[in-house]
Short mmCIF file of C-alpha atoms (C1' of nucleotides) in Angstrom, two decimals:
data_model
loop_
_atom_site.label_atom_id
_atom_site.label_comp_id
_atom_site.label_asym_id
_atom_site.label_seq_id
_atom_site.Cartn_x
_atom_site.Cartn_y
_atom_site.Cartn_z
CA MET A 1 -61.14 6.90 -30.13
CA THR A 2 -61.02 9.14 -26.81
CA ILE A 3 -57.72 11.15 -26.64
CA GLU A 4 -57.13 11.67 -22.52
CA LYS A 5 -56.44 14.73 -21.92
CA LYS A 6 -53.02 15.01 -20.05
CA GLU A 7 -53.01 17.43 -16.55
CA LYS A 8 -49.39 19.47 -17.05
CA PRO A 9 -47.83 20.03 -14.47
CA SER A 10 -48.34 23.55 -12.56
CA LYS A 11 -46.34 26.49 -12.98
CA GLU A 12 -47.60 27.82 -9.80
CA LEU A 13 -46.44 28.61 -6.04
CA PRO A 14 -48.17 27.97 -3.48
CA LEU A 15 -49.11 30.61 -1.50
CA GLY A 16 -46.78 32.87 0.73
CA PHE A 17 -43.64 30.83 -1.20
CA VAL A 18 -41.71 32.47 -3.95
CA ASP A 19 -38.45 32.32 -6.17
CA ARG A 20 -35.35 34.12 -4.59
CA GLN A 21 -33.15 35.78 -7.68
CA GLU A 22 -29.84 36.42 -7.36
CA LYS A 23 -29.75 40.22 -6.77
CA GLU A 24 -32.23 39.53 -3.32
CA LEU A 25 -29.51 36.36 -3.08
CA LEU A 26 -26.63 38.37 -2.68
CA ILE A 27 -27.19 40.61 -0.46
CA ARG A 28 -28.63 38.87 1.90
CA ASP A 29 -24.54 36.51 1.46
CA PHE A 30 -23.58 40.19 2.55
CA VAL A 31 -26.00 40.11 5.51
CA ILE A 32 -24.81 37.33 6.24
CA SER A 33 -21.11 37.10 5.91
CA ASN A 34 -22.16 40.45 8.15
CA ILE A 35 -23.74 38.92 10.61
CA LYS A 36 -21.00 35.87 11.15
CA GLU A 37 -18.71 38.48 11.69
CA VAL A 38 -20.32 40.33 14.67
CA MET A 39 -21.24 37.32 16.37
CA ILE A 40 -17.93 36.36 16.05
CA LYS A 41 -16.92 38.60 17.72
CA TYR A 42 -18.84 38.83 20.46
CA GLY A 43 -17.97 35.55 21.55
CA PHE A 44 -21.63 33.71 20.56
CA GLN A 45 -21.19 29.79 19.39
CA TYR A 46 -22.80 28.95 16.23
CA LEU A 47 -25.53 26.31 16.10
CA GLU A 48 -28.00 24.61 13.61
CA THR A 49 -31.23 22.92 14.46
CA PRO A 50 -33.51 20.87 12.59
CA SER A 51 -36.08 22.48 10.51
CA PHE A 52 -39.24 19.48 11.88
CA GLU A 53 -39.38 19.02 15.90
CA TYR A 54 -41.94 17.28 17.46
CA SER A 55 -44.97 19.46 17.66
CA ASP A 56 -45.63 19.50 21.30
CA SER A 57 -41.48 19.69 21.22
CA ILE A 58 -42.16 23.75 19.57
CA GLY A 59 -46.11 23.58 20.49
CA LYS A 60 -47.24 23.21 23.54
CA PHE A 61 -45.41 26.10 24.69
CA LEU A 62 -46.69 28.85 22.01
CA PRO A 63 -47.55 31.87 24.18
CA ASP A 64 -51.28 31.22 23.05
CA LYS A 65 -52.45 28.34 24.65
CA ASP A 66 -56.01 29.23 23.34
CA ARG A 67 -54.90 27.57 20.32
CA PRO A 68 -51.31 25.96 19.75
CA ASP A 69 -52.07 24.40 16.16
CA GLN A 70 -53.14 27.85 15.02
CA GLY A 71 -50.30 28.91 12.06
CA VAL A 72 -48.43 26.30 11.72
CA PHE A 73 -47.18 23.25 9.02
CA SER A 74 -47.62 19.60 10.68
CA PHE A 75 -48.17 16.24 9.14
CA LYS A 76 -48.42 13.36 11.71
CA ASP A 77 -45.38 10.74 11.16
CA GLU A 78 -46.43 6.84 12.05
CA LYS A 79 -46.35 7.96 16.11
CA LYS A 80 -46.31 11.01 16.54
CA TRP A 81 -47.27 14.87 15.04
CA LEU A 82 -44.34 16.76 13.23
CA SER A 83 -43.64 20.39 12.99
CA LEU A 84 -41.91 22.53 10.55
CA ARG A 85 -40.68 24.77 12.88
CA TYR A 86 -41.99 28.77 13.25
CA ASP A 87 -39.80 30.51 15.24
CA LEU A 88 -35.98 29.60 16.53
CA THR A 89 -36.57 30.61 19.87
CA ALA A 90 -38.79 27.29 21.25
CA PRO A 91 -35.96 24.99 19.50
CA LEU A 92 -33.57 26.67 20.91
CA ALA A 93 -34.79 26.02 24.63
CA ARG A 94 -35.57 22.26 22.96
CA TYR A 95 -31.98 21.93 23.01
CA VAL A 96 -30.77 23.68 26.29
CA ALA A 97 -33.14 21.43 27.83
CA LYS A 98 -32.04 18.61 26.38
CA ASN A 99 -28.63 19.49 26.70
CA TYR A 100 -28.11 21.33 29.56
CA LEU A 101 -25.27 19.09 31.74
CA GLU A 102 -22.89 20.01 28.99
CA ILE A 103 -24.01 23.86 27.62
CA PRO A 104 -22.34 26.35 28.87
CA LYS A 105 -23.55 28.16 31.76
CA PRO A 106 -24.39 30.91 30.81
CA PHE A 107 -24.75 29.80 26.67
CA LYS A 108 -24.55 32.28 24.02
CA ARG A 109 -25.69 30.99 20.27
CA TYR A 110 -26.82 32.48 17.55
CA GLN A 111 -28.78 30.48 14.42
CA LEU A 112 -29.58 31.36 11.03
CA GLY A 113 -32.53 29.25 9.44
CA THR A 114 -35.99 29.66 8.03
CA VAL A 115 -38.82 29.22 9.48
CA TRP A 116 -42.49 28.23 8.32
CA ARG A 117 -45.74 30.30 9.23
CA ASN A 118 -49.45 29.05 7.89
CA GLU A 119 -50.21 32.55 7.87
CA LYS A 120 -51.88 34.99 5.44
CA PRO A 121 -49.14 36.67 3.33
CA GLY A 122 -48.39 39.97 2.32
CA PRO A 123 -46.17 42.69 1.21
CA GLY A 124 -42.25 41.43 2.55
CA ARG A 125 -44.34 38.89 4.16
CA PHE A 126 -44.63 35.25 3.57
CA ARG A 127 -44.73 31.90 4.38
CA GLU A 128 -41.11 30.71 4.44
CA PHE A 129 -38.95 32.93 5.78
CA LEU A 130 -34.84 33.55 7.22
CA GLN A 131 -34.86 34.07 10.11
CA PHE A 132 -31.22 34.84 12.29
CA ASP A 133 -31.44 34.38 16.40
CA ALA A 134 -28.56 35.27 18.73
CA ASP A 135 -30.13 34.63 22.45
CA PHE A 136 -28.62 34.35 26.40
CA VAL A 137 -29.80 31.36 27.60
CA GLY A 138 -28.89 30.97 31.67
CA THR A 139 -27.75 34.41 32.85
CA LYS A 140 -29.72 37.04 34.74
CA SER A 141 -27.96 39.49 33.51
CA LEU A 142 -29.58 42.94 32.67
CA GLN A 143 -26.01 43.46 30.96
CA ALA A 144 -27.08 40.36 28.22
CA ASP A 145 -30.19 42.07 26.56
CA ALA A 146 -28.55 45.71 26.62
CA GLU A 147 -25.68 44.21 24.82
CA LEU A 148 -28.11 42.30 22.45
CA CYS A 149 -29.53 45.60 21.29
CA VAL A 150 -25.63 46.51 21.04
CA LEU A 151 -24.29 43.84 18.05
CA ILE A 152 -27.84 44.01 16.30
CA SER A 153 -27.14 47.71 16.13
CA GLU A 154 -23.65 46.98 15.35
CA ILE A 155 -24.90 44.62 12.29
CA LEU A 156 -27.25 47.00 11.01
CA GLU A 157 -24.41 49.27 10.63
CA ARG A 158 -21.89 47.38 8.97
CA CYS A 159 -24.58 46.50 6.57
CA GLY A 160 -25.31 49.65 5.19
CA LEU A 161 -27.49 52.26 7.43
CA SER A 162 -27.15 55.06 9.08
CA LYS A 163 -28.34 55.85 12.35
CA GLU A 164 -31.10 58.14 10.91
CA GLU A 165 -32.21 54.85 9.33
CA TYR A 166 -33.31 52.73 12.49
CA ILE A 167 -34.23 52.61 15.90
CA ILE A 168 -34.20 49.99 18.44
CA LYS A 169 -37.52 50.54 20.13
CA ILE A 170 -36.49 49.28 23.89
CA SER A 171 -40.14 48.92 26.96
CA SER A 172 -40.52 45.99 29.16
CA ARG A 173 -43.62 43.58 29.93
CA LYS A 174 -42.27 44.56 34.05
CA ILE A 175 -44.54 47.81 32.58
CA THR A 176 -47.22 45.91 31.56
CA GLU A 177 -48.00 43.65 34.76
CA GLU A 178 -46.74 46.55 37.57
CA LEU A 179 -50.14 48.29 35.77
CA PHE A 180 -52.68 45.26 35.47
CA LYS A 181 -51.34 44.38 39.43
CA LYS A 182 -52.52 47.85 39.66
CA ILE A 183 -56.38 47.89 37.74
CA LYS A 184 -56.64 44.19 38.83
CA ILE A 185 -56.59 42.31 35.90
CA ASP A 186 -56.65 38.83 36.86
CA ASN A 187 -58.50 37.04 33.39
CA ASN A 188 -56.24 35.92 30.71
CA GLU A 189 -58.01 36.63 27.25
CA GLN A 190 -58.83 39.87 29.25
CA ARG A 191 -55.32 40.53 29.02
CA LEU A 192 -54.31 39.05 26.03
CA ILE A 193 -56.68 41.39 24.21
CA THR A 194 -54.87 44.35 26.12
CA LEU A 195 -51.87 43.76 25.50
CA ARG A 196 -52.89 43.30 22.25
CA ALA A 197 -55.22 46.95 21.77
CA LEU A 198 -51.67 48.53 23.53
CA ASP A 199 -49.09 47.15 21.24
CA LYS A 200 -51.48 49.59 18.26
CA ILE A 201 -51.18 52.62 19.64
CA ASP A 202 -48.65 54.04 16.93
CA ARG A 203 -50.25 52.92 14.08
CA LEU A 204 -53.68 53.53 15.04
CA GLY A 205 -53.12 56.30 18.35
CA TRP A 206 -54.66 56.45 21.34
CA ASN A 207 -58.30 57.44 20.42
CA GLU A 208 -58.59 53.85 18.02
CA VAL A 209 -56.37 52.16 20.85
CA LYS A 210 -59.21 53.16 23.71
CA GLN A 211 -61.77 51.41 21.74
CA LEU A 212 -59.72 48.02 21.38
CA LEU A 213 -59.36 48.55 25.56
CA GLY A 214 -63.01 49.64 25.73
CA LYS A 215 -65.90 47.80 23.38
CA GLY A 216 -64.28 47.04 20.74
CA ARG A 217 -63.59 49.00 16.96
CA LYS A 218 -65.00 49.27 13.24
CA ASP A 219 -61.59 49.49 10.92
CA LYS A 220 -61.93 51.24 7.74
CA SER A 221 -63.56 48.68 5.91
CA GLY A 222 -66.61 48.06 7.75
CA ASP A 223 -63.86 44.92 10.07
CA PHE A 224 -65.19 45.27 14.04
CA THR A 225 -62.79 44.30 16.56
CA LYS A 226 -64.15 43.00 19.32
CA GLY A 227 -62.42 45.08 23.22
CA ALA A 228 -61.18 44.07 26.20
CA ASN A 229 -63.83 45.59 27.90
CA LEU A 230 -63.02 47.52 30.51
CA SER A 231 -63.90 50.50 32.44
CA LEU A 232 -63.11 53.54 32.10
CA SER A 233 -61.72 54.41 34.56
CA ASN A 234 -58.81 51.70 34.11
CA ILE A 235 -58.52 52.94 30.35
CA GLU A 236 -57.68 56.17 32.38
CA ILE A 237 -55.29 54.69 34.33
CA ILE A 238 -52.86 52.53 31.69
CA GLU A 239 -53.30 55.62 29.34
CA LYS A 240 -51.86 58.03 32.01
CA GLU A 241 -49.30 55.26 32.90
CA LEU A 242 -47.93 55.10 29.30
CA ASN A 243 -47.76 58.08 28.14
CA LYS A 244 -44.75 58.67 30.77
CA LYS A 245 -42.29 59.67 28.48
CA SER A 246 -39.70 57.76 30.97
CA PRO A 247 -39.43 54.49 32.43
CA GLY A 248 -40.56 54.06 36.35
CA THR A 249 -39.29 49.68 36.11
CA LYS A 250 -35.69 48.91 37.73
CA ASP A 251 -34.68 46.68 34.41
CA LEU A 252 -35.26 49.42 32.23
CA LEU A 253 -32.83 52.02 33.93
CA GLU A 254 -30.07 49.36 34.55
CA VAL A 255 -30.04 48.44 30.88
CA PHE A 256 -30.32 52.52 30.01
CA LYS A 257 -27.15 52.68 31.73
CA ILE A 258 -24.74 49.89 30.50
CA PHE A 259 -26.36 51.36 27.26
CA GLU A 260 -24.43 55.15 28.70
CA ASP A 261 -21.48 52.53 29.67
CA TYR A 262 -21.67 51.46 25.73
CA ASP A 263 -21.85 54.62 24.47
CA PHE A 264 -24.80 52.90 22.77
CA SER A 265 -27.49 56.30 22.20
CA ASN A 266 -29.67 54.45 19.18
CA TYR A 267 -32.97 53.55 20.80
CA GLU A 268 -36.23 54.54 22.34
CA PHE A 269 -37.74 53.92 25.31
CA ASP A 270 -41.80 53.38 24.09
CA SER A 271 -43.54 51.41 26.46
CA SER A 272 -46.22 50.80 23.82
CA ILE A 273 -43.77 48.21 22.37
CA ILE A 274 -46.15 45.07 23.41
CA ARG A 275 -44.64 42.31 21.08
CA GLY A 276 -47.69 40.66 21.96
CA LEU A 277 -45.56 37.07 22.87
CA GLU A 278 -46.38 35.59 27.14
CA TYR A 279 -43.72 34.36 27.54
CA TYR A 280 -41.63 37.87 27.45
CA THR A 281 -40.94 38.39 31.08
CA GLY A 282 -38.42 41.31 31.21
CA PRO A 283 -37.36 44.30 28.49
CA ILE A 284 -38.32 43.75 25.05
CA PHE A 285 -36.90 45.41 22.17
CA GLU A 286 -38.07 45.98 18.44
CA VAL A 287 -36.22 47.08 15.39
CA ASN A 288 -36.92 49.83 13.11
CA LEU A 289 -36.62 50.99 9.89
CA LYS A 290 -37.84 54.61 9.97
CA PHE A 291 -36.63 54.86 5.89
CA ASP A 292 -40.31 54.42 3.69
CA ILE A 293 -40.50 51.40 1.98
CA LYS A 294 -42.47 51.18 -1.07
CA ASN A 295 -44.33 48.13 -2.29
CA ASN A 296 -43.06 47.06 -6.45
CA LYS A 297 -45.79 49.31 -8.10
CA GLY A 298 -43.49 51.92 -6.21
CA LYS A 299 -45.87 52.18 -3.39
CA VAL A 300 -44.82 53.11 0.35
CA ILE A 301 -46.41 50.17 2.53
CA GLN A 302 -47.11 49.95 6.08
CA TYR A 303 -44.29 47.98 7.56
CA GLY A 304 -43.71 47.28 10.62
CA SER A 305 -39.86 46.18 12.62
CA ILE A 306 -37.95 44.05 10.61
CA GLY A 307 -37.38 42.26 13.80
CA GLY A 308 -37.29 41.83 18.00
CA GLY A 309 -37.06 39.74 20.44
CA GLY A 310 -36.53 40.79 24.95
CA ARG A 311 -36.30 38.30 28.00
CA TYR A 312 -37.78 35.69 28.57
CA ASP A 313 -37.20 33.70 31.39
CA ASN A 314 -39.20 30.51 32.42
CA LEU A 315 -39.14 29.36 28.70
CA VAL A 316 -37.07 26.23 28.79
CA ASN A 317 -37.42 26.01 32.50
CA ASN A 318 -41.11 23.96 31.02
CA PHE A 319 -39.20 21.55 29.19
CA GLY A 320 -38.16 19.82 33.20
CA ASN A 321 -36.41 21.48 36.43
CA TYR A 322 -33.76 23.04 34.43
CA ASP A 323 -33.58 26.89 35.41
CA ALA A 324 -32.01 29.78 32.63
CA PRO A 325 -33.02 32.27 32.48
CA ALA A 326 -32.94 33.79 29.08
CA THR A 327 -33.04 37.10 26.70
CA GLY A 328 -32.99 36.88 22.49
CA ILE A 329 -33.07 39.34 19.46
CA SER A 330 -34.45 37.85 15.88
CA ILE A 331 -33.96 39.60 12.94
CA GLY A 332 -35.93 38.80 9.58
CA LEU A 333 -33.07 37.99 6.66
CA ASP A 334 -35.67 38.73 3.93
CA ARG A 335 -37.49 40.93 5.43
CA LEU A 336 -34.11 43.21 6.11
CA VAL A 337 -32.68 42.16 2.57
CA TYR A 338 -35.97 43.46 0.77
CA ALA A 339 -35.57 46.75 2.63
CA LEU A 340 -31.43 47.01 1.68
CA MET A 341 -32.88 46.26 -2.01
CA GLN A 342 -34.40 50.02 -1.89
CA LYS A 343 -31.50 51.39 -1.69
CA LYS A 344 -30.80 53.43 -4.51
CA GLU A 345 -26.73 53.75 -2.95
CA PHE A 346 -26.52 50.13 -2.07
CA LYS A 347 -24.92 48.12 -4.65
CA ILE A 348 -23.32 43.80 -4.58
CA LYS A 349 -20.65 43.71 -6.97
CA GLN A 350 -21.92 40.76 -9.50
CA SER A 351 -18.71 39.30 -11.27
CA LYS A 352 -19.90 38.28 -14.41
CA PRO A 353 -18.25 36.33 -16.87
CA VAL A 354 -15.94 37.65 -19.85
CA VAL A 355 -17.57 35.37 -22.67
CA ILE A 356 -15.46 33.52 -25.22
CA CYS A 357 -17.21 33.59 -28.59
CA VAL A 358 -16.95 30.09 -30.02
CA PHE A 359 -16.03 30.63 -33.66
CA ASP A 360 -16.18 27.08 -35.45
CA LYS A 361 -16.69 23.46 -33.02
CA ASN A 362 -13.45 22.58 -33.89
CA LEU A 363 -10.85 25.04 -32.50
CA MET A 364 -12.62 24.57 -29.27
CA LYS A 365 -9.55 23.77 -27.99
CA GLU A 366 -7.41 27.49 -27.80
CA TYR A 367 -11.18 28.65 -26.06
CA ILE A 368 -10.62 26.56 -23.42
CA SER A 369 -6.91 27.59 -23.64
CA LEU A 370 -7.37 31.09 -23.54
CA GLN A 371 -10.56 30.17 -20.59
CA LYS A 372 -8.40 28.76 -18.59
CA ILE A 373 -4.94 31.38 -18.71
CA LEU A 374 -8.27 33.91 -17.88
CA ARG A 375 -9.80 31.48 -15.19
CA GLU A 376 -6.75 30.97 -13.10
CA ALA A 377 -6.11 35.12 -13.55
CA ASP A 378 -9.86 34.57 -11.17
CA ILE A 379 -11.41 35.86 -13.82
CA SER A 380 -15.28 34.37 -14.16
CA THR A 381 -14.96 33.76 -18.28
CA GLU A 382 -16.57 30.65 -20.17
CA ILE A 383 -16.84 29.97 -23.39
CA PHE A 384 -20.11 30.30 -25.35
CA PRO A 385 -22.13 27.62 -24.09
CA GLY A 386 -24.16 26.59 -26.46
CA GLU A 387 -23.86 26.20 -30.51
CA SER A 388 -25.17 29.47 -32.17
CA LYS A 389 -24.57 31.98 -34.45
CA LEU A 390 -22.41 34.83 -33.80
CA LYS A 391 -24.96 37.17 -32.90
CA LYS A 392 -26.81 35.28 -30.64
CA GLN A 393 -23.64 35.01 -29.14
CA MET A 394 -23.00 38.62 -28.64
CA GLU A 395 -27.23 38.65 -27.83
CA TYR A 396 -27.03 35.77 -25.00
CA ALA A 397 -23.60 38.18 -23.45
CA ASN A 398 -25.70 41.56 -23.87
CA LYS A 399 -28.29 39.49 -21.49
CA ILE A 400 -26.58 38.28 -19.09
CA LYS A 401 -23.91 41.37 -18.33
CA ALA A 402 -21.11 40.13 -19.22
CA PRO A 403 -18.38 42.70 -19.18
CA ALA A 404 -16.85 41.72 -22.95
CA VAL A 405 -16.67 39.45 -25.17
CA ILE A 406 -13.74 37.49 -27.07
CA LEU A 407 -13.20 37.04 -30.45
CA TYR A 408 -10.92 34.38 -31.13
CA GLY A 409 -11.95 33.11 -35.19
CA GLU A 410 -9.57 32.26 -38.03
CA ASP A 411 -8.21 35.67 -38.77
CA GLU A 412 -7.29 36.18 -34.76
CA ILE A 413 -5.02 32.85 -34.65
CA LYS A 414 -3.57 33.57 -37.68
CA SER A 415 -1.54 36.91 -35.76
CA LYS A 416 -2.21 34.82 -31.95
CA LYS A 417 -4.37 38.37 -30.88
CA PRO A 418 -8.02 37.53 -29.72
CA THR A 419 -10.38 40.75 -30.22
CA LEU A 420 -11.50 42.36 -26.84
CA ARG A 421 -14.65 44.13 -27.45
CA ASP A 422 -15.96 46.45 -23.76
CA LEU A 423 -19.54 45.48 -24.84
CA ASN A 424 -20.07 48.67 -22.01
CA SER A 425 -18.88 51.10 -24.57
CA GLY A 426 -18.18 48.52 -26.95
CA LYS A 427 -14.84 49.67 -28.06
CA GLU A 428 -12.82 46.88 -30.24
CA ILE A 429 -9.37 45.74 -29.39
CA SER A 430 -6.42 43.77 -30.34
CA VAL A 431 -4.64 42.36 -27.86
CA GLU A 432 -1.89 39.78 -27.44
CA ILE A 433 -2.27 36.83 -25.81
CA LYS A 434 -0.72 37.64 -22.42
CA GLU A 435 -1.41 41.01 -22.78
CA LEU A 436 -5.05 40.13 -22.47
CA VAL A 437 -5.89 39.47 -18.29
CA ASN A 438 -4.33 43.16 -17.83
CA GLU A 439 -7.06 44.58 -20.70
CA ILE A 440 -10.09 43.00 -18.73
CA LYS A 441 -8.83 43.86 -15.97
CA LYS A 442 -8.94 47.36 -17.00
CA ILE A 443 -12.70 46.89 -17.95
CA ILE A 444 -14.18 44.99 -15.25
"C1'" G B 1 -60.11 35.19 9.36
"C1'" C B 2 -63.07 39.53 8.12
"C1'" A B 3 -64.10 43.37 5.01
"C1'" G B 4 -63.58 46.64 0.08
"C1'" C B 5 -61.27 46.50 -4.11
"C1'" A B 6 -59.18 43.92 -8.56
"C1'" G B 7 -58.15 39.17 -12.17
"C1'" U B 8 -57.76 39.56 -20.80
"C1'" A B 9 -50.39 36.48 -24.21
"C1'" G B 10 -44.50 36.95 -19.75
"C1'" C B 11 -45.39 42.43 -18.27
"C1'" U B 12 -48.60 46.78 -18.10
"C1'" C B 13 -52.81 47.36 -20.06
"C1'" A B 14 -57.08 47.93 -24.00
"C1'" G B 15 -61.78 45.46 -25.65
"C1'" U B 16 -70.68 47.79 -22.95
"C1'" U B 17 -76.94 48.62 -24.43
"C1'" G B 18 -74.25 40.32 -24.37
"C1'" G B 19 -73.33 38.57 -31.54
"C1'" U B 20 -69.16 36.46 -36.19
"C1'" U B 21 -61.48 33.41 -35.97
"C1'" A B 22 -60.16 38.40 -28.85
"C1'" G B 23 -56.66 43.25 -29.47
"C1'" A B 24 -52.16 46.59 -28.62
"C1'" G B 25 -46.78 48.24 -26.39
"C1'" C B 26 -42.87 45.71 -24.34
"C1'" A B 27 -40.48 40.91 -24.02
"C1'" C B 28 -40.15 36.16 -27.47
"C1'" U B 29 -38.58 33.36 -31.74
"C1'" A B 30 -36.20 33.34 -36.86
"C1'" G B 31 -34.81 37.26 -40.34
"C1'" U B 32 -32.95 41.59 -42.48
"C1'" U B 33 -28.02 37.72 -48.27
"C1'" U B 34 -25.14 34.79 -43.14
"C1'" G B 35 -17.55 37.45 -38.13
"C1'" U B 36 -20.79 41.37 -33.74
"C1'" G B 37 -24.71 42.64 -28.58
"C1'" G B 38 -27.82 47.51 -26.34
"C1'" A B 39 -31.35 50.45 -32.15
"C1'" A B 40 -34.59 49.78 -36.78
"C1'" C B 41 -37.55 47.04 -40.11
"C1'" U B 42 -40.36 41.65 -42.07
"C1'" A B 43 -42.53 37.67 -40.10
"C1'" G B 44 -43.82 34.30 -36.33
"C1'" G B 45 -45.40 32.12 -31.46
"C1'" G B 46 -48.04 32.39 -27.68
"C1'" G B 47 -54.05 33.59 -24.56
"C1'" U B 48 -59.51 26.50 -22.35
"C1'" C B 49 -60.82 36.16 -21.52
"C1'" G B 50 -58.73 32.60 -13.27
"C1'" G B 51 -61.86 28.65 -12.60
"C1'" U B 52 -66.63 26.08 -12.23
"C1'" G B 53 -71.54 25.69 -12.92
"C1'" G B 54 -75.48 28.77 -14.33
"C1'" U B 55 -79.19 32.50 -17.22
"C1'" U B 56 -79.51 32.50 -23.01
"C1'" C B 57 -79.56 31.47 -29.82
"C1'" G B 58 -75.31 33.17 -28.25
"C1'" A B 59 -70.64 35.70 -22.58
"C1'" A B 60 -64.67 37.82 -21.38
"C1'" U B 61 -68.96 41.48 -21.02
"C1'" C B 62 -74.93 39.30 -16.51
"C1'" C B 63 -75.08 35.88 -11.99
"C1'" A B 64 -74.06 31.97 -7.86
"C1'" C B 65 -70.26 29.94 -5.67
"C1'" C B 66 -64.99 29.15 -5.05
"C1'" C B 67 -59.26 30.43 -6.07
"C1'" U B 68 -55.48 34.52 -6.78
"C1'" G B 69 -54.05 39.08 -6.32
"C1'" C B 70 -53.82 43.94 -3.19
"C1'" U B 71 -55.14 47.55 0.34
"C1'" G B 72 -57.07 47.65 5.06
"C1'" U B 73 -57.92 44.74 9.94
"C1'" A B 74 -56.93 39.97 13.29
"C1'" C B 75 -52.76 37.69 14.03
"C1'" C B 76 -48.25 37.01 14.11
"C1'" A B 77 -43.79 32.42 18.59
#
RNA sequence: GCAGCAGUAGCUCAGUUGGUUAGAGCACUAGUUUGUGGAACUAGGGGUCGGUGGUUCGAAUCCACCCUGCUGUACCA
């Protein structure tokens, strides 16, 4: 006799994908509602594009042209390769190129959407996450760049962050561009390695970055990273140039002037902001949190930025002949939410239902009429969803954090006075049905 | 991707000169005479000891490879 073993389906999730609990979702909803209000106030259009795009629509113009397929989830249709979008900027460029003649110029749109990246996940970093993007397409005005920073700032503050808890760091691609001219780097790979190295100044410090600009660097674990192989004199020029405390480029001076007009000051110039992207052409920004973020074991972790962006004047042009200079910013919503959850003072009101206990199925009509009264008063209410002893019903109510239970058994029904038990204090009172709503409101 | 460390019940972990049916706390389920939660007590369920192969009479324990997690690093549109 043979017994076939049944393979049980796996209850594990794919690497980098997570279930999200109510607490997180409610904070996320709160953040999203703030975003929408601010975006409407700033006059942006709401847009949604599909999760999948043809790979070449979003892949061909990837900044790292040397590895266009890396990091993206893709599958082959009968005819073409499709990819899950990895950000909202590439689809926007595609959308603008496709609808160029119909859209207003400039085009201001915002978008909320899930994006997917086939990369190694870490604390607060997943392979599926929600992003928020706001972009101006079709304007060279630096007013747009400045306004993006102002708007992000307003969103963060509405979400409960104080000016001391975040900062917008700003630099410009013009700075590194001029630098590359000065030291005459035209080798693209060398430029990329140099940019990536400079991006790490705040984390590693100059000494380590110099190694990356030169031969390379060995990290704590013993792993070796190849360097850009620049000459010592060039490295010195770079260090001197980037250590300047104020920008020498026209674009940033203008942006800072506009900030003044806006009375916006929660930013700082930081020439080490690079954003690793090849397509940025002007001002670039990064949104950083200034309070400690801990992992689920209570250890403070390197959290990095929660968002960023910049000017990309050539991206739309890649799709055709339309010249549409643009600038945009994006926020990793899940990362922002993860950070907000750590703020002790941050509380989201959750209304949990008052539970009406069931003594006898035959009395259901009574329970439904009580439930109706409460629900009509907009009080979250439920009749215990099951058939259990009273004790189990109480345990259930306790578990779901119900504020109160209503006991309405034979005794109470005789006098038409339900018993209301406050689950926090444990106090019970007997109330007239018409007083029930008022008494419950006192508890909630 | 690279490197270091780790992987025993849902969770936190104990368990070495390799030796009989693998443990605790919390959680879970049922009960403590049945109309009362968050306390206590009793009983119970639950583990191919991350996976596969190897060494051995015998492996949670030793070896190899793989998978997963953590930390750093790389990449990050």
